DNA sequence: GAGTGGTCTAGACCACTGA
DNA sequence: CAGTGGTCTAGACCACTCG
């Protein structure tokens, strides 16, 4: 590998035009992940092998892996190897759902599918997902319950183009987190997400599902999830009942 | 420095009992920060100087600094040096306040102090701040407004022992973020915080201050802030109006 | 014991800052 | 220009896992 990149344009083009070697390696490795050369749950080649492949030192590969691990794309396990992160594992189940019960541990949520149907993307949804208006989308509604008590009402929009063949049956049959299904069945891996949180009053249908009074205060959590290259692939609006749960956030 | 630590107890005591050199260096540097040998905004010694002081290689110091920078305790500036992070700077003003206007940029918030008085800690506050019940605390109430519109009502509890001499006058006189004042005037630096977020209905007094109707839905943001050693030093309950703002969170 | 990631070193050179 | 942090290398050794 060379440290300097050939300039894509004459020097007139601005910009740093300098990228450290390990960043170039990181970009190459990200492509291997994106193109599913390495699949979720599998081990990637050892640091030594990668160093040989890219013709750099182990330390340089290491720094690239460090950053990918910091971004939760890879997981290192000493003595075993470096693995592609997956949403299927137990201990990462609640990386995206930040709702905690007032007392006790996270987890123990049960899912109930309400419906799953195809429709045309409304303007607002299309814009968020970078689709054309009236492009086909799949809309999923479901409820999460904690010990028989409904706590979350989710309304999920997915681009049909990426999730061909997703049906209510397949959703209902699936065990484990939804992002695990997306990953294993559709090759769509959620990397990061942005949430916008507001307080709203429950409307009649939502109140009914969540067993609350109309106008009860609810957390509205609008989540836009991105895959590789910051491409948005899911828009989700959750209504969270916070009578015995809270949304947890760590600032640092 | 030696890599192995002398065992504090006979081998019967469990535990890894192995701490890498750079972690030991990191701990020493954290103490220098905690004891104000290096003050917010100032430069710490160069990597070479620290390597000489601790009798390790530059790379080892570097790794320690890397972690402290990742935890926002230090800030690296290429060509200039490594600096102690501070809450006084512009670009970190909104590291802790995650409220964004629906349209436009963050910032532009004005503060108005409602009151600041001494009282005895109620049980719940005492527990969170790890004080004894009825230990003296300072309670501050204030409003944040965005373009003349009140948006946040904060209720803040501080242990009197740490903030001796904090008065309404000093609070009112101060420009810039409150955490900047705590840092420069009281030597208390907020390192990280945990927030618990719920949706609640506005009570009459809160509604009046925020110019909303009674029972309007509000975000209740309960923040526990910690200083070095994860010692809790502030409990804050904010009520956020989310009619034209939202709480932003990034998941990754 | 062989293979993995994790630590540590010493030295070279690069990019950035400011006097 | 000297001094800072940032990158890269080559090699040694350590801690962990598993057969």
Short mmCIF file of C-alpha atoms (C1' of nucleotides) in Angstrom, two decimals:
data_model
loop_
_atom_site.label_atom_id
_atom_site.label_comp_id
_atom_site.label_asym_id
_atom_site.label_seq_id
_atom_site.Cartn_x
_atom_site.Cartn_y
_atom_site.Cartn_z
CA UNK A 1 0.00 0.00 0.00
CA UNK A 2 1.17 3.53 -0.61
CA UNK A 3 0.56 6.24 1.91
CA UNK A 4 -0.28 8.93 -0.58
CA UNK A 5 -3.31 8.61 -2.79
CA UNK A 6 -3.13 9.51 -6.46
CA UNK A 7 -4.93 12.85 -6.78
CA UNK A 8 -8.31 12.35 -8.38
CA UNK A 9 -8.22 15.91 -9.63
CA UNK A 10 -5.46 18.44 -10.32
CA UNK A 11 -4.16 20.23 -7.27
CA UNK A 12 -6.70 22.95 -7.86
CA UNK A 13 -9.17 20.70 -6.04
CA UNK A 14 -9.16 21.52 -2.37
CA UNK A 15 -9.16 19.16 0.58
CA UNK A 16 -6.67 17.44 2.81
CA UNK A 17 -5.84 14.81 0.19
CA UNK A 18 -4.02 12.86 2.86
CA UNK A 19 -5.36 9.69 4.33
CA UNK A 20 -3.32 7.61 6.75
CA UNK A 21 -2.60 4.05 5.74
CA UNK A 22 -4.75 2.56 8.50
CA UNK A 23 -7.72 4.60 7.27
CA UNK A 24 -7.27 3.16 3.80
CA UNK A 25 -7.08 -0.33 5.30
CA UNK A 26 -10.18 0.42 7.33
CA UNK A 27 -12.02 1.46 4.18
CA UNK A 28 -11.00 -1.77 2.43
CA UNK A 29 -12.13 -3.84 5.40
CA UNK A 30 -15.43 -1.98 5.54
CA UNK A 31 -15.97 -2.99 1.90
CA UNK A 32 -15.30 -6.62 2.76
CA UNK A 33 -17.98 -6.33 5.42
CA UNK A 34 -20.40 -4.51 3.16
CA UNK A 35 -19.97 -7.03 0.34
CA UNK A 36 -20.47 -9.88 2.78
CA UNK A 37 -17.04 -11.37 2.13
CA UNK A 38 -17.07 -11.62 5.92
CA UNK A 39 -20.50 -12.43 7.36
CA UNK A 40 -22.03 -11.59 10.73
CA UNK A 41 -20.85 -13.95 13.46
CA UNK A 42 -17.90 -15.24 11.46
CA UNK A 43 -14.25 -14.65 12.21
CA UNK A 44 -12.26 -12.40 9.90
CA UNK A 45 -8.66 -13.30 8.97
CA UNK A 46 -6.07 -12.88 11.71
CA UNK A 47 -4.14 -9.65 12.06
CA UNK A 48 -1.05 -11.31 10.61
CA UNK A 49 -2.92 -12.59 7.57
CA UNK A 50 -4.44 -9.19 6.93
CA UNK A 51 -1.05 -7.52 7.35
CA UNK A 52 0.32 -9.87 4.70
CA UNK A 53 -2.65 -9.33 2.39
CA UNK A 54 -2.41 -5.54 2.56
CA UNK A 55 1.38 -5.50 2.76
CA UNK A 56 1.50 -3.41 5.91
CA UNK A 57 2.66 -4.10 9.44
CA UNK A 58 0.49 -5.79 12.04
CA UNK A 59 0.28 -2.53 13.98
CA UNK A 60 -1.34 -0.74 11.09
CA UNK A 61 -3.97 -3.44 10.60
CA UNK A 62 -4.48 -3.35 14.34
CA UNK A 63 -5.29 0.33 14.34
CA UNK A 64 -7.82 -0.16 11.55
CA UNK A 65 -9.48 -3.00 13.47
CA UNK A 66 -9.45 -0.91 16.65
CA UNK A 67 -11.60 1.71 14.98
CA UNK A 68 -13.98 -0.81 13.42
CA UNK A 69 -14.36 -2.44 16.82
CA UNK A 70 -15.00 0.96 18.42
CA UNK A 71 -17.80 1.46 15.87
CA UNK A 72 -19.30 -1.92 16.79
CA UNK A 73 -18.69 -3.41 13.37
CA UNK A 74 -16.20 -5.95 14.69
CA UNK A 75 -15.75 -7.68 18.03
CA UNK A 76 -12.36 -8.76 19.28
CA UNK A 77 -11.97 -11.86 21.41
CA UNK A 78 -8.55 -12.43 22.82
CA UNK A 79 -7.10 -15.80 22.01
CA UNK A 80 -9.90 -16.57 19.55
CA UNK A 81 -9.95 -13.98 16.82
CA UNK A 82 -11.85 -10.98 15.52
CA UNK A 83 -15.49 -11.47 14.59
CA UNK A 84 -18.09 -9.64 12.58
CA UNK A 85 -20.63 -8.15 14.96
CA UNK A 86 -24.17 -9.49 14.80
CA UNK A 87 -27.57 -8.45 16.11
CA UNK A 88 -28.39 -12.08 16.79
CA UNK A 89 -26.46 -12.31 20.02
CA UNK A 90 -27.98 -12.15 23.44
CA UNK A 91 -25.82 -9.48 24.97
CA UNK A 92 -26.40 -6.97 22.19
CA UNK A 93 -30.16 -7.44 22.04
CA UNK A 94 -30.77 -4.15 23.73
CA UNK A 95 -28.17 -2.00 22.08
CA UNK A 96 -30.90 -0.11 20.26
CA UNK A 97 -33.85 -0.37 22.64
CA UNK A 98 -32.98 1.89 25.53
CA UNK A 99 -36.06 1.26 27.60
CA UNK A 100 -35.41 0.00 31.12
CA UNK A 101 -37.88 -1.18 33.76
CA UNK A 102 -37.96 0.97 36.90
CA UNK A 103 -37.01 -2.07 38.91
CA UNK A 104 -34.97 -5.00 37.73
CA UNK A 105 -33.00 -5.90 34.67
CA UNK A 106 -33.54 -5.10 31.03
CA UNK A 107 -34.88 -7.78 28.77
CA UNK A 108 -37.76 -10.17 29.05
CA UNK A 109 -39.74 -8.34 26.37
CA UNK A 110 -42.21 -10.31 24.29
CA UNK A 111 -43.18 -9.26 20.77
CA UNK A 112 -46.64 -9.31 19.24
CA UNK A 113 -47.15 -8.54 15.58
CA UNK A 114 -50.20 -6.43 14.78
CA UNK A 115 -49.88 -6.20 11.06
CA UNK A 116 -47.50 -6.05 8.14
CA UNK A 117 -48.59 -4.64 4.84
CA UNK A 118 -47.28 -3.09 1.67
CA UNK A 119 -48.13 0.50 0.79
CA UNK A 120 -46.80 3.54 -1.01
CA UNK A 121 -44.44 5.80 0.88
CA UNK A 122 -46.03 9.02 2.13
CA UNK A 123 -43.96 12.12 1.42
CA UNK A 124 -42.50 12.37 4.89
CA UNK A 125 -41.45 8.72 5.02
CA UNK A 126 -40.02 8.81 1.53
CA UNK A 127 -37.90 11.82 2.36
CA UNK A 128 -36.44 10.25 5.49
CA UNK A 129 -35.66 6.98 3.69
CA UNK A 130 -34.37 8.78 0.59
CA UNK A 131 -36.98 7.17 -1.63
CA UNK A 132 -39.26 8.64 -4.24
CA UNK A 133 -42.74 9.52 -3.09
CA UNK A 134 -45.05 6.53 -3.53
CA UNK A 135 -42.19 4.06 -3.84
CA UNK A 136 -43.33 0.79 -2.28
CA UNK A 137 -42.62 0.34 1.41
CA UNK A 138 -43.48 -2.29 3.97
CA UNK A 139 -45.19 -1.12 7.10
CA UNK A 140 -45.01 -3.21 10.24
CA UNK A 141 -46.85 -2.61 13.46
CA UNK A 142 -46.13 -4.47 16.62
CA UNK A 143 -46.29 -4.30 20.39
CA UNK A 144 -43.62 -5.07 22.93
CA UNK A 145 -44.76 -6.25 26.34
CA UNK A 146 -43.00 -6.64 29.62
CA UNK A 147 -44.57 -9.27 31.86
CA UNK A 148 -47.90 -9.21 30.01
CA UNK A 149 -48.06 -5.41 30.13
CA UNK A 150 -47.85 -3.62 26.76
CA UNK A 151 -45.11 -1.00 26.86
CA UNK A 152 -44.10 -0.13 23.31
CA UNK A 153 -46.13 0.38 20.15
CA UNK A 154 -43.84 0.38 17.11
CA UNK A 155 -44.69 1.58 13.64
CA UNK A 156 -41.98 0.56 11.19
CA UNK A 157 -41.36 1.51 7.56
CA UNK A 158 -38.97 -0.42 5.35
CA UNK A 159 -38.10 0.05 1.67
CA UNK A 160 -39.68 -2.90 -0.19
CA UNK A 161 -36.73 -3.02 -2.55
CA UNK A 162 -34.43 -4.13 0.27
CA UNK A 163 -36.83 -6.46 2.04
CA UNK A 164 -38.39 -8.48 -0.77
CA UNK A 165 -40.33 -11.39 0.58
CA UNK A 166 -40.83 -10.03 4.06
CA UNK A 167 -44.24 -11.19 5.22
CA UNK A 168 -46.23 -11.26 8.43
CA UNK A 169 -45.66 -15.01 8.54
CA UNK A 170 -41.89 -14.72 8.40
CA UNK A 171 -41.92 -11.98 11.00
CA UNK A 172 -44.15 -13.98 13.30
CA UNK A 173 -42.11 -17.14 12.88
CA UNK A 174 -38.84 -15.44 13.72
CA UNK A 175 -37.30 -15.69 17.18
CA UNK A 176 -35.00 -13.04 18.53
CA UNK A 177 -34.50 -9.40 17.61
CA UNK A 178 -35.91 -8.05 14.36
CA UNK A 179 -32.52 -6.66 13.36
CA UNK A 180 -31.19 -10.21 13.54
CA UNK A 181 -33.77 -11.26 10.96
CA UNK A 182 -32.92 -8.33 8.69
CA UNK A 183 -29.28 -9.32 8.90
CA UNK A 184 -29.58 -13.04 8.28
CA UNK A 185 -32.50 -13.07 5.83
CA UNK A 186 -32.05 -9.86 3.89
CA UNK A 187 -28.37 -9.03 4.28
CA UNK A 188 -29.24 -5.65 5.72
CA UNK A 189 -27.17 -4.80 8.75
CA UNK A 190 -28.05 -1.83 10.97
CA UNK A 191 -24.92 0.06 11.90
CA UNK A 192 -26.15 3.13 13.69
CA UNK A 193 -29.31 5.14 14.22
CA UNK A 194 -30.50 8.61 15.13
CA UNK A 195 -33.42 9.08 17.46
CA UNK A 196 -35.63 12.13 17.96
CA UNK A 197 -37.58 11.97 21.18
CA UNK A 198 -40.67 13.93 22.09
CA UNK A 199 -43.47 13.81 24.63
CA UNK A 200 -46.92 13.35 23.11
CA UNK A 201 -50.46 12.63 24.25
CA UNK A 202 -51.86 9.18 23.47
CA UNK A 203 -54.52 9.13 20.77
CA UNK A 204 -57.43 6.71 21.07
CA UNK A 205 -55.99 3.77 19.09
CA UNK A 206 -52.59 3.97 20.76
CA UNK A 207 -54.14 4.28 24.19
CA UNK A 208 -56.20 1.17 23.53
CA UNK A 209 -53.21 -0.91 22.51
CA UNK A 210 -51.11 0.26 25.45
CA UNK A 211 -53.96 -0.06 27.95
CA UNK A 212 -53.79 3.61 28.91
CA UNK A 213 -56.23 6.48 28.98
CA UNK A 214 -56.56 8.75 25.99
CA UNK A 215 -54.19 11.73 26.35
CA UNK A 216 -51.86 9.84 28.65
CA UNK A 217 -48.32 11.18 28.12
CA UNK A 218 -46.13 8.95 25.96
CA UNK A 219 -42.60 9.06 24.69
CA UNK A 220 -42.51 9.36 20.92
CA UNK A 221 -39.24 7.90 19.67
CA UNK A 222 -38.56 8.41 15.98
CA UNK A 223 -35.63 6.31 14.87
CA UNK A 224 -33.83 6.45 11.53
CA UNK A 225 -31.51 3.47 11.15
CA UNK A 226 -28.56 3.42 8.78
CA UNK A 227 -26.54 0.67 7.18
CA UNK A 228 -23.06 0.91 5.61
CA UNK A 229 -22.34 4.24 4.01
CA UNK A 230 -24.91 5.94 6.23
CA UNK A 231 -27.67 4.77 3.93
CA UNK A 232 -31.03 5.01 5.74
CA UNK A 233 -32.91 1.71 5.63
CA UNK A 234 -35.53 1.88 8.33
CA UNK A 235 -37.76 4.50 9.86
CA UNK A 236 -39.46 3.57 13.06
CA UNK A 237 -41.81 5.45 15.28
CA UNK A 238 -42.21 4.02 18.73
CA UNK A 239 -44.64 5.10 21.40
CA UNK A 240 -43.25 4.19 24.80
CA UNK A 241 -45.32 4.00 27.94
CA UNK A 242 -43.15 5.35 30.75
CA UNK A 243 -45.30 4.56 33.74
CA UNK A 244 -43.00 1.78 34.88
CA UNK A 245 -40.15 2.10 32.41
CA UNK A 246 -37.75 4.85 31.42
CA UNK A 247 -35.55 5.64 28.47
CA UNK A 248 -31.94 5.42 29.54
CA UNK A 249 -29.16 7.53 28.12
CA UNK A 250 -25.52 7.93 29.07
CA UNK A 251 -23.80 11.22 28.41
CA UNK A 252 -20.07 11.45 28.26
CA UNK B 1 7.24 1.32 35.95
CA UNK B 2 6.80 -2.36 36.45
CA UNK B 3 4.20 -4.27 34.52
CA UNK B 4 3.15 -6.54 37.32
CA UNK B 5 1.58 -5.13 40.44
CA UNK B 6 2.57 -6.39 43.86
CA UNK B 7 -0.32 -8.56 45.05
CA UNK B 8 -2.31 -6.73 47.70
CA UNK B 9 -3.45 -10.03 49.10
CA UNK B 10 -2.18 -13.60 48.97
CA UNK B 11 -3.06 -15.47 45.83
CA UNK B 12 -6.19 -16.72 47.51
CA UNK B 13 -7.76 -13.38 46.54
CA UNK B 14 -9.43 -13.71 43.18
CA UNK B 15 -9.33 -11.32 40.27
CA UNK B 16 -7.24 -10.74 37.18
CA UNK B 17 -4.47 -8.98 39.15
CA UNK B 18 -2.97 -7.89 35.86
CA UNK B 19 -3.10 -4.34 34.68
CA UNK B 20 -1.31 -3.25 31.53
CA UNK B 21 1.27 -0.51 31.90
CA UNK B 22 -0.74 2.02 29.94
CA UNK B 23 -3.68 1.49 32.32
CA UNK B 24 -1.45 2.25 35.26
CA UNK B 25 -0.20 5.37 33.48
CA UNK B 26 -3.78 6.32 32.73
CA UNK B 27 -4.67 5.98 36.42
CA UNK B 28 -1.73 8.19 37.40
CA UNK B 29 -2.74 10.81 34.85
CA UNK B 30 -6.34 10.72 36.05
CA UNK B 31 -5.05 11.52 39.52
CA UNK B 32 -3.12 14.49 38.18
CA UNK B 33 -6.37 15.72 36.66
CA UNK B 34 -8.40 15.02 39.77
CA UNK B 35 -5.89 16.79 42.02
CA UNK B 36 -5.83 19.77 39.68
CA UNK B 37 -2.13 19.43 38.95
CA UNK B 38 -3.36 20.01 35.40
CA UNK B 39 -6.25 22.46 35.19
CA UNK B 40 -9.09 22.69 32.65
CA UNK B 41 -8.01 24.48 29.50
CA UNK B 42 -4.29 24.08 30.20
CA UNK B 43 -1.84 21.93 28.27
CA UNK B 44 -0.47 18.84 29.93
CA UNK B 45 3.21 17.87 29.46
CA UNK B 46 4.16 16.54 26.04
CA UNK B 47 4.13 12.84 25.32
CA UNK B 48 7.92 12.75 25.43
CA UNK B 49 8.05 14.47 28.82
CA UNK B 50 5.46 12.10 30.25
CA UNK B 51 7.30 9.11 28.81
CA UNK B 52 10.44 10.30 30.61
CA UNK B 53 8.59 10.99 33.84
CA UNK B 54 6.96 7.57 33.93
CA UNK B 55 9.97 5.78 32.42
CA UNK B 56 7.99 4.17 29.62
CA UNK B 57 8.02 4.56 25.86
CA UNK B 58 6.12 7.29 24.06
CA UNK B 59 3.77 4.69 22.60
CA UNK B 60 2.64 3.59 26.02
CA UNK B 61 1.91 7.14 27.16
CA UNK B 62 0.15 7.64 23.88
CA UNK B 63 -2.22 4.77 24.48
CA UNK B 64 -3.08 6.13 27.93
CA UNK B 65 -3.78 9.57 26.46
CA UNK B 66 -5.84 8.01 23.67
CA UNK B 67 -8.22 6.53 26.21
CA UNK B 68 -8.45 9.70 28.28
CA UNK B 69 -9.20 11.63 25.09
CA UNK B 70 -11.86 9.08 24.13
CA UNK B 71 -13.47 9.69 27.52
CA UNK B 72 -13.45 13.44 26.88
CA UNK B 73 -11.07 14.18 29.75
CA UNK B 74 -8.34 15.38 27.41
CA UNK B 75 -8.34 17.00 24.00
CA UNK B 76 -5.53 16.47 21.52
CA UNK B 77 -4.50 19.25 19.14
CA UNK B 78 -1.95 18.28 16.57
CA UNK B 79 1.09 20.53 16.55
CA UNK B 80 0.03 22.27 19.75
CA UNK B 81 -0.27 19.78 22.55
CA UNK B 82 -2.76 17.88 24.67
CA UNK B 83 -5.18 19.93 26.77
CA UNK B 84 -7.43 19.33 29.72
CA UNK B 85 -11.03 19.40 28.52
CA UNK B 86 -13.23 22.20 29.79
CA UNK B 87 -16.93 22.98 29.84
CA UNK B 88 -16.15 26.63 29.19
CA UNK B 89 -15.63 26.22 25.46
CA UNK B 90 -18.16 27.08 22.83
CA UNK B 91 -18.15 23.85 20.89
CA UNK B 92 -18.80 21.66 23.91
CA UNK B 93 -21.60 23.81 25.32
CA UNK B 94 -24.22 21.37 24.23
CA UNK B 95 -22.52 18.11 25.03
CA UNK B 96 -24.96 17.52 27.86
CA UNK B 97 -28.06 19.33 26.67
CA UNK B 98 -29.42 17.20 23.85
CA UNK B 99 -32.37 19.36 22.95
CA UNK B 100 -32.49 20.48 19.33
CA UNK B 101 -34.89 22.89 17.63
CA UNK B 102 -37.05 21.32 14.91
CA UNK B 103 -35.57 23.73 12.43
CA UNK B 104 -32.14 25.26 12.55
CA UNK B 105 -29.05 24.87 14.65
CA UNK B 106 -28.57 24.11 18.32
CA UNK B 107 -27.64 26.90 20.65
CA UNK B 108 -29.00 30.36 21.19
CA UNK B 109 -30.50 29.40 24.55
CA UNK B 110 -30.89 32.09 27.19
CA UNK B 111 -30.94 31.29 30.91
CA UNK B 112 -33.18 32.81 33.54
CA UNK B 113 -32.70 32.03 37.19
CA UNK B 114 -35.89 31.51 39.19
CA UNK B 115 -34.44 30.81 42.58
CA UNK B 116 -31.54 29.32 44.50
CA UNK B 117 -31.93 28.26 48.07
CA UNK B 118 -30.48 25.99 50.69
CA UNK B 119 -32.53 23.15 52.12
CA UNK B 120 -32.21 19.69 53.61
CA UNK B 121 -31.99 16.79 51.21
CA UNK B 122 -35.19 14.77 50.88
CA UNK B 123 -34.67 11.03 51.08
CA UNK B 124 -34.81 10.45 47.35
CA UNK B 125 -32.32 13.21 46.54
CA UNK B 126 -29.98 12.14 49.32
CA UNK B 127 -29.92 8.59 48.05
CA UNK B 128 -29.10 9.59 44.49
CA UNK B 129 -26.32 11.94 45.60
CA UNK B 130 -25.02 9.48 48.19
CA UNK B 131 -25.64 11.89 51.06
CA UNK B 132 -27.28 11.40 54.42
CA UNK B 133 -30.92 12.33 54.64
CA UNK B 134 -31.28 16.00 55.58
CA UNK B 135 -27.69 16.84 54.68
CA UNK B 136 -27.66 20.40 53.33
CA UNK B 137 -28.16 20.80 49.61
CA UNK B 138 -28.53 23.76 47.28
CA UNK B 139 -31.56 23.80 45.07
CA UNK B 140 -31.55 25.86 41.90
CA UNK B 141 -34.46 26.46 39.60
CA UNK B 142 -34.09 28.06 36.22
CA UNK B 143 -35.62 28.33 32.78
CA UNK B 144 -33.98 28.00 29.40
CA UNK B 145 -35.57 29.87 26.53
CA UNK B 146 -35.08 29.70 22.81
CA UNK B 147 -35.95 32.93 21.03
CA UNK B 148 -38.05 34.28 23.93
CA UNK B 149 -39.96 30.99 24.22
CA UNK B 150 -39.43 29.03 27.43
CA UNK B 151 -38.44 25.46 26.62
CA UNK B 152 -36.78 23.90 29.65
CA UNK B 153 -37.55 24.11 33.35
CA UNK B 154 -34.65 22.78 35.39
CA UNK B 155 -34.69 21.79 39.04
CA UNK B 156 -31.15 21.20 40.27
CA UNK B 157 -29.83 19.76 43.53
CA UNK B 158 -26.20 20.16 44.58
CA UNK B 159 -24.44 19.01 47.75
CA UNK B 160 -23.73 22.17 49.78
CA UNK B 161 -20.43 20.72 50.92
CA UNK B 162 -19.02 20.88 47.41
CA UNK B 163 -20.51 24.21 46.39
CA UNK B 164 -19.89 26.45 49.39
CA UNK B 165 -20.59 30.05 48.57
CA UNK B 166 -22.85 29.38 45.60
CA UNK B 167 -25.50 32.09 45.62
CA UNK B 168 -28.21 33.35 43.31
CA UNK B 169 -26.04 36.42 42.68
CA UNK B 170 -23.06 34.42 41.51
CA UNK B 171 -25.25 32.24 39.34
CA UNK B 172 -26.96 35.24 37.80
CA UNK B 173 -23.70 37.06 37.21
CA UNK B 174 -22.10 34.14 35.42
CA UNK B 175 -21.95 33.96 31.62
CA UNK B 176 -21.74 30.67 29.80
CA UNK B 177 -22.70 27.16 30.80
CA UNK B 178 -23.33 26.32 34.43
CA UNK B 179 -20.86 23.44 34.32
CA UNK B 180 -18.20 25.98 33.37
CA UNK B 181 -18.92 27.85 36.58
CA UNK B 182 -18.77 24.68 38.66
CA UNK B 183 -15.44 23.88 37.10
CA UNK B 184 -13.74 27.25 37.47
CA UNK B 185 -15.26 28.41 40.76
CA UNK B 186 -15.69 25.19 42.69
CA UNK B 187 -13.21 22.80 41.14
CA UNK B 188 -15.98 20.33 40.36
CA UNK B 189 -15.75 18.90 36.89
CA UNK B 190 -18.61 16.90 35.40
CA UNK B 191 -17.24 13.88 33.60
CA UNK B 192 -20.28 11.89 32.63
CA UNK B 193 -23.96 11.62 33.40
CA UNK B 194 -26.86 9.20 33.28
CA UNK B 195 -30.28 10.33 32.18
CA UNK B 196 -33.66 8.71 32.75
CA UNK B 197 -36.30 10.04 30.41
CA UNK B 198 -40.04 9.81 30.82
CA UNK B 199 -43.15 11.44 29.43
CA UNK B 200 -45.23 13.29 32.02
CA UNK B 201 -48.17 15.66 32.12
CA UNK B 202 -47.46 19.28 33.04
CA UNK B 203 -48.66 20.31 36.50
CA UNK B 204 -50.01 23.82 37.02
CA UNK B 205 -46.80 25.57 38.10
CA UNK B 206 -44.70 23.98 35.37
CA UNK B 207 -47.31 24.73 32.75
CA UNK B 208 -47.34 28.37 33.81
CA UNK B 209 -43.58 28.73 33.53
CA UNK B 210 -43.43 26.99 30.17
CA UNK B 211 -46.50 28.80 28.80
CA UNK B 212 -48.36 25.57 28.16
CA UNK B 213 -51.72 24.16 29.21
CA UNK B 214 -51.98 22.05 32.30
CA UNK B 215 -51.54 18.36 31.40
CA UNK B 216 -49.57 19.16 28.27
CA UNK B 217 -47.12 16.30 27.64
CA UNK B 218 -43.55 17.07 28.69
CA UNK B 219 -40.28 15.23 28.65
CA UNK B 220 -39.02 14.58 32.16
CA UNK B 221 -35.25 14.26 32.05
CA UNK B 222 -33.64 13.15 35.29
CA UNK B 223 -29.90 13.55 35.11
CA UNK B 224 -27.33 12.30 37.60
CA UNK B 225 -23.92 13.83 36.90
CA UNK B 226 -20.68 12.30 38.07
CA UNK B 227 -17.20 13.65 38.60
CA UNK B 228 -13.93 11.69 38.88
CA UNK B 229 -14.31 8.28 40.41
CA UNK B 230 -17.97 8.16 39.39
CA UNK B 231 -18.88 10.25 42.40
CA UNK B 232 -22.36 11.76 41.90
CA UNK B 233 -22.32 15.54 42.39
CA UNK B 234 -25.49 16.83 40.78
CA UNK B 235 -29.06 15.67 40.39
CA UNK B 236 -31.12 17.56 37.91
CA UNK B 237 -34.70 17.18 36.83
CA UNK B 238 -35.55 18.95 33.63
CA UNK B 239 -38.96 19.37 32.08
CA UNK B 240 -38.60 19.83 28.35
CA UNK B 241 -41.29 21.23 26.12
CA UNK B 242 -41.14 19.30 22.86
CA UNK B 243 -43.58 21.25 20.74
CA UNK B 244 -40.81 22.76 18.62
CA UNK B 245 -37.78 20.93 19.97
CA UNK B 246 -36.75 17.32 20.30
CA UNK B 247 -34.26 15.32 22.36
CA UNK B 248 -31.62 13.95 20.06
CA UNK B 249 -29.81 10.69 20.59
CA UNK B 250 -27.37 8.74 18.47
CA UNK B 251 -27.24 4.99 18.77
CA UNK B 252 -24.23 3.06 17.63
"C1'" DG C 1 1.82 -26.19 22.05
"C1'" DA C 2 0.19 -23.45 18.29
"C1'" DG C 3 -2.48 -19.63 17.13
"C1'" DT C 4 -4.98 -15.62 18.43
"C1'" DG C 5 -5.25 -10.88 20.11
"C1'" DG C 6 -2.79 -7.54 23.60
"C1'" DT C 7 1.22 -4.96 25.24
"C1'" DC C 8 5.60 -2.65 24.96
"C1'" DT C 9 9.66 -0.84 22.86
"C1'" DA C 10 12.83 2.01 19.89
"C1'" DG C 11 13.34 4.46 16.15
"C1'" DA C 12 12.10 6.77 11.85
"C1'" DC C 13 9.49 9.88 9.50
"C1'" DC C 14 5.21 12.90 8.52
"C1'" DA C 15 1.76 16.74 9.35
"C1'" DC C 16 0.65 20.64 11.83
"C1'" DT C 17 1.47 24.90 14.71
"C1'" DG C 18 3.54 29.09 15.93
"C1'" DA C 19 7.47 32.00 16.77
"C1'" DC D 1 12.85 26.53 12.55
"C1'" DA D 2 11.90 23.58 16.79
"C1'" DG D 3 8.31 21.29 19.14
"C1'" DT D 4 3.96 19.07 19.15
"C1'" DG D 5 0.97 15.16 18.10
"C1'" DG D 6 0.21 11.39 14.30
"C1'" DT D 7 1.74 7.41 11.58
"C1'" DC D 8 4.34 3.33 10.50
"C1'" DT D 9 7.56 -0.33 11.18
"C1'" DA D 10 9.84 -4.61 13.12
"C1'" DG D 11 10.43 -7.33 16.65
"C1'" DA D 12 9.86 -9.17 21.30
"C1'" DC D 13 7.12 -10.95 24.70
"C1'" DC D 14 2.60 -11.73 27.33
"C1'" DA D 15 -2.29 -13.41 28.15
"C1'" DC D 16 -5.84 -16.13 26.54
"C1'" DT D 17 -8.19 -20.16 24.12
"C1'" DC D 18 -8.51 -24.65 22.61
"C1'" DG D 19 -7.22 -29.01 21.06
#
